[in-house]
Amino acid sequence: MSSTNLKITIDGSAGSAAPYEQLRAQIAARARSGKLPAGFKLPTVRGLAEDLGLAANTVAKAYRALEADGVIETRGRNGTFVAAAGEGAAREAASAAQAFAERVHRLGLTEAEAVFAATEALRARYAAK
């Protein structure tokens, strides 16, 4: 299944990631790379669901995740747009890093232990791709 406007392809084979996650990842990657520039208007949930042969709830779930990550923004009846590149994601990452720093400090970890824990978590996450 694919959308020609966004060049999104959903792999429906066994063992592939959930369709909403494939959609979320592809839109996020295109937004980060600039292939979907800030201000680009995305298709409606129903329209994209129809193009991809997915349920509207699947596309809505991907859009909600992208909006929570600051990748896209919904402007009411005007539609859904790619957000300004990186601003939302950078703010979210800084907030998560601050929360992590506060938590490991409360746990009594040294700075070196905290850095090691974060590095291992990042290695595990990025190796899983």
PDB file of C-alpha atoms in Angstrom:
ATOM      1  CA  MET A   1       0.000   0.000   0.000  1.00  0.00           C
ATOM      2  CA  SER A   2       1.346   3.442  -0.823  1.00  0.00           C
ATOM      3  CA  SER A   3       0.451   7.106  -1.051  1.00  0.00           C
ATOM      4  CA  THR A   4       1.831   8.816  -4.144  1.00  0.00           C
ATOM      5  CA  ASN A   5       1.563  12.347  -2.697  1.00  0.00           C
ATOM      6  CA  LEU A   6       3.702  11.628   0.361  1.00  0.00           C
ATOM      7  CA  LYS A   7       5.587   8.632  -1.017  1.00  0.00           C
ATOM      8  CA  ILE A   8       4.528   6.572   2.003  1.00  0.00           C
ATOM      9  CA  THR A   9       4.630   2.803   1.702  1.00  0.00           C
ATOM     10  CA  ILE A  10       3.119   0.462   4.268  1.00  0.00           C
ATOM     11  CA  ASP A  11       4.526  -3.063   4.474  1.00  0.00           C
ATOM     12  CA  GLY A  12       1.725  -5.438   5.428  1.00  0.00           C
ATOM     13  CA  SER A  13       3.869  -8.551   5.622  1.00  0.00           C
ATOM     14  CA  ALA A  14       4.186 -10.577   8.793  1.00  0.00           C
ATOM     15  CA  GLY A  15       6.876  -9.340  11.118  1.00  0.00           C
ATOM     16  CA  SER A  16       6.788  -5.750   9.886  1.00  0.00           C
ATOM     17  CA  ALA A  17       6.090  -2.868  12.261  1.00  0.00           C
ATOM     18  CA  ALA A  18       2.501  -1.845  12.950  1.00  0.00           C
ATOM     19  CA  PRO A  19       1.059   0.275  10.120  1.00  0.00           C
ATOM     20  CA  TYR A  20       0.621   3.364  12.307  1.00  0.00           C
ATOM     21  CA  GLU A  21       4.282   3.110  13.382  1.00  0.00           C
ATOM     22  CA  GLN A  22       5.459   2.765   9.771  1.00  0.00           C
ATOM     23  CA  LEU A  23       3.405   5.826   8.836  1.00  0.00           C
ATOM     24  CA  ARG A  24       4.628   7.814  11.855  1.00  0.00           C
ATOM     25  CA  ALA A  25       8.273   6.936  11.202  1.00  0.00           C
ATOM     26  CA  GLN A  26       8.134   7.766   7.492  1.00  0.00           C
ATOM     27  CA  ILE A  27       6.453  11.145   7.981  1.00  0.00           C
ATOM     28  CA  ALA A  28       8.848  12.023  10.820  1.00  0.00           C
ATOM     29  CA  ALA A  29      11.887  11.059   8.727  1.00  0.00           C
ATOM     30  CA  ARG A  30      10.693  13.094   5.747  1.00  0.00           C
ATOM     31  CA  ALA A  31       9.986  16.102   7.964  1.00  0.00           C
ATOM     32  CA  ARG A  32      13.441  15.872   9.606  1.00  0.00           C
ATOM     33  CA  SER A  33      15.187  15.558   6.246  1.00  0.00           C
ATOM     34  CA  GLY A  34      13.294  18.500   4.752  1.00  0.00           C
ATOM     35  CA  LYS A  35      11.565  16.372   2.109  1.00  0.00           C
ATOM     36  CA  LEU A  36       8.377  17.527   3.830  1.00  0.00           C
ATOM     37  CA  PRO A  37       9.137  21.189   4.531  1.00  0.00           C
ATOM     38  CA  ALA A  38       7.721  23.176   7.448  1.00  0.00           C
ATOM     39  CA  GLY A  39       4.234  24.323   6.542  1.00  0.00           C
ATOM     40  CA  PHE A  40       3.556  21.419   4.164  1.00  0.00           C
ATOM     41  CA  LYS A  41      -0.128  20.545   4.403  1.00  0.00           C
ATOM     42  CA  LEU A  42      -0.728  16.857   5.075  1.00  0.00           C
ATOM     43  CA  PRO A  43      -3.746  15.000   3.719  1.00  0.00           C
ATOM     44  CA  THR A  44      -6.774  14.594   5.926  1.00  0.00           C
ATOM     45  CA  VAL A  45      -6.901  11.507   8.110  1.00  0.00           C
ATOM     46  CA  ARG A  46      -9.644  10.017   5.967  1.00  0.00           C
ATOM     47  CA  GLY A  47      -7.948  10.930   2.712  1.00  0.00           C
ATOM     48  CA  LEU A  48      -4.626   9.381   3.678  1.00  0.00           C
ATOM     49  CA  ALA A  49      -6.339   6.326   5.129  1.00  0.00           C
ATOM     50  CA  GLU A  50      -8.125   5.849   1.833  1.00  0.00           C
ATOM     51  CA  ASP A  51      -4.900   6.294  -0.192  1.00  0.00           C
ATOM     52  CA  LEU A  52      -3.067   3.762   1.945  1.00  0.00           C
ATOM     53  CA  GLY A  53      -5.927   1.310   2.404  1.00  0.00           C
ATOM     54  CA  LEU A  54      -5.793   1.743   6.179  1.00  0.00           C
ATOM     55  CA  ALA A  55      -8.434   2.392   8.802  1.00  0.00           C
ATOM     56  CA  ALA A  56      -8.905   6.074   9.633  1.00  0.00           C
ATOM     57  CA  ASN A  57      -8.120   5.293  13.286  1.00  0.00           C
ATOM     58  CA  THR A  58      -4.698   3.966  12.246  1.00  0.00           C
ATOM     59  CA  VAL A  59      -3.814   7.218  10.487  1.00  0.00           C
ATOM     60  CA  ALA A  60      -5.296   9.256  13.348  1.00  0.00           C
ATOM     61  CA  LYS A  61      -3.081   7.367  15.818  1.00  0.00           C
ATOM     62  CA  ALA A  62       0.016   8.159  13.738  1.00  0.00           C
ATOM     63  CA  TYR A  63      -0.979  11.832  13.463  1.00  0.00           C
ATOM     64  CA  ARG A  64      -1.546  12.039  17.249  1.00  0.00           C
ATOM     65  CA  ALA A  65       1.913  10.564  17.896  1.00  0.00           C
ATOM     66  CA  LEU A  66       3.509  12.965  15.405  1.00  0.00           C
ATOM     67  CA  GLU A  67       1.725  15.908  16.984  1.00  0.00           C
ATOM     68  CA  ALA A  68       2.815  14.822  20.471  1.00  0.00           C
ATOM     69  CA  ASP A  69       6.399  14.694  19.155  1.00  0.00           C
ATOM     70  CA  GLY A  70       6.097  18.203  17.687  1.00  0.00           C
ATOM     71  CA  VAL A  71       6.577  16.989  14.115  1.00  0.00           C
ATOM     72  CA  ILE A  72       3.160  18.131  12.902  1.00  0.00           C
ATOM     73  CA  GLU A  73       0.545  20.582  14.113  1.00  0.00           C
ATOM     74  CA  THR A  74      -3.189  20.700  13.607  1.00  0.00           C
ATOM     75  CA  ARG A  75      -4.668  24.101  12.885  1.00  0.00           C
ATOM     76  CA  GLY A  76      -8.317  23.357  13.459  1.00  0.00           C
ATOM     77  CA  ARG A  77     -10.383  23.324  10.297  1.00  0.00           C
ATOM     78  CA  ASN A  78      -7.405  24.558   8.268  1.00  0.00           C
ATOM     79  CA  GLY A  79      -5.782  21.139   8.412  1.00  0.00           C
ATOM     80  CA  THR A  80      -2.623  19.428   9.595  1.00  0.00           C
ATOM     81  CA  PHE A  81       0.803  20.785   8.708  1.00  0.00           C
ATOM     82  CA  VAL A  82       4.451  19.875   9.168  1.00  0.00           C
ATOM     83  CA  ALA A  83       5.688  21.926  12.139  1.00  0.00           C
ATOM     84  CA  ALA A  84       8.750  24.147  12.076  1.00  0.00           C
ATOM     85  CA  ALA A  85      11.710  21.807  11.697  1.00  0.00           C
ATOM     86  CA  GLY A  86      13.038  20.423  14.920  1.00  0.00           C
ATOM     87  CA  GLU A  87      11.660  23.041  17.321  1.00  0.00           C
ATOM     88  CA  GLY A  88       9.109  20.755  18.964  1.00  0.00           C
ATOM     89  CA  ALA A  89      11.406  17.760  18.962  1.00  0.00           C
ATOM     90  CA  ALA A  90      14.285  19.745  20.466  1.00  0.00           C
ATOM     91  CA  ARG A  91      12.061  21.111  23.237  1.00  0.00           C
ATOM     92  CA  GLU A  92      10.681  17.633  23.951  1.00  0.00           C
ATOM     93  CA  ALA A  93      14.175  16.111  24.067  1.00  0.00           C
ATOM     94  CA  ALA A  94      15.429  18.843  26.412  1.00  0.00           C
ATOM     95  CA  SER A  95      12.462  18.288  28.696  1.00  0.00           C
ATOM     96  CA  ALA A  96      12.999  14.519  28.728  1.00  0.00           C
ATOM     97  CA  ALA A  97      16.722  14.993  29.427  1.00  0.00           C
ATOM     98  CA  GLN A  98      15.954  17.339  32.321  1.00  0.00           C
ATOM     99  CA  ALA A  99      13.467  14.851  33.797  1.00  0.00           C
ATOM    100  CA  PHE A 100      16.046  12.062  33.428  1.00  0.00           C
ATOM    101  CA  ALA A 101      18.734  14.164  35.131  1.00  0.00           C
ATOM    102  CA  GLU A 102      16.439  14.951  38.048  1.00  0.00           C
ATOM    103  CA  ARG A 103      15.375  11.317  38.425  1.00  0.00           C
ATOM    104  CA  VAL A 104      18.882   9.806  38.392  1.00  0.00           C
ATOM    105  CA  HIS A 105      20.029  12.451  40.858  1.00  0.00           C
ATOM    106  CA  ARG A 106      17.199  11.479  43.232  1.00  0.00           C
ATOM    107  CA  LEU A 107      18.202   7.833  42.787  1.00  0.00           C
ATOM    108  CA  GLY A 108      21.708   8.697  43.939  1.00  0.00           C
ATOM    109  CA  LEU A 109      23.527   7.787  40.738  1.00  0.00           C
ATOM    110  CA  THR A 110      26.822   9.462  39.950  1.00  0.00           C
ATOM    111  CA  GLU A 111      27.102  11.524  36.788  1.00  0.00           C
ATOM    112  CA  ALA A 112      29.155   8.739  35.175  1.00  0.00           C
ATOM    113  CA  GLU A 113      26.510   6.135  36.068  1.00  0.00           C
ATOM    114  CA  ALA A 114      23.757   8.346  34.673  1.00  0.00           C
ATOM    115  CA  VAL A 115      25.651   8.945  31.414  1.00  0.00           C
ATOM    116  CA  PHE A 116      26.320   5.211  31.105  1.00  0.00           C
ATOM    117  CA  ALA A 117      22.618   4.389  31.626  1.00  0.00           C
ATOM    118  CA  ALA A 118      21.539   6.961  29.046  1.00  0.00           C
ATOM    119  CA  THR A 119      24.157   5.835  26.530  1.00  0.00           C
ATOM    120  CA  GLU A 120      23.159   2.188  26.875  1.00  0.00           C
ATOM    121  CA  ALA A 121      19.478   3.039  26.446  1.00  0.00           C
ATOM    122  CA  LEU A 122      20.245   5.052  23.309  1.00  0.00           C
ATOM    123  CA  ARG A 123      22.445   2.314  21.862  1.00  0.00           C
ATOM    124  CA  ALA A 124      19.711  -0.263  22.473  1.00  0.00           C
ATOM    125  CA  ARG A 125      17.031   1.942  20.921  1.00  0.00           C
ATOM    126  CA  TYR A 126      18.954   2.943  17.812  1.00  0.00           C
ATOM    127  CA  ALA A 127      20.327  -0.563  17.250  1.00  0.00           C
ATOM    128  CA  ALA A 128      16.738  -1.839  17.146  1.00  0.00           C
ATOM    129  CA  LYS A 129      16.038   0.052  13.906  1.00  0.00           C
TER     130      LYS A 129
END
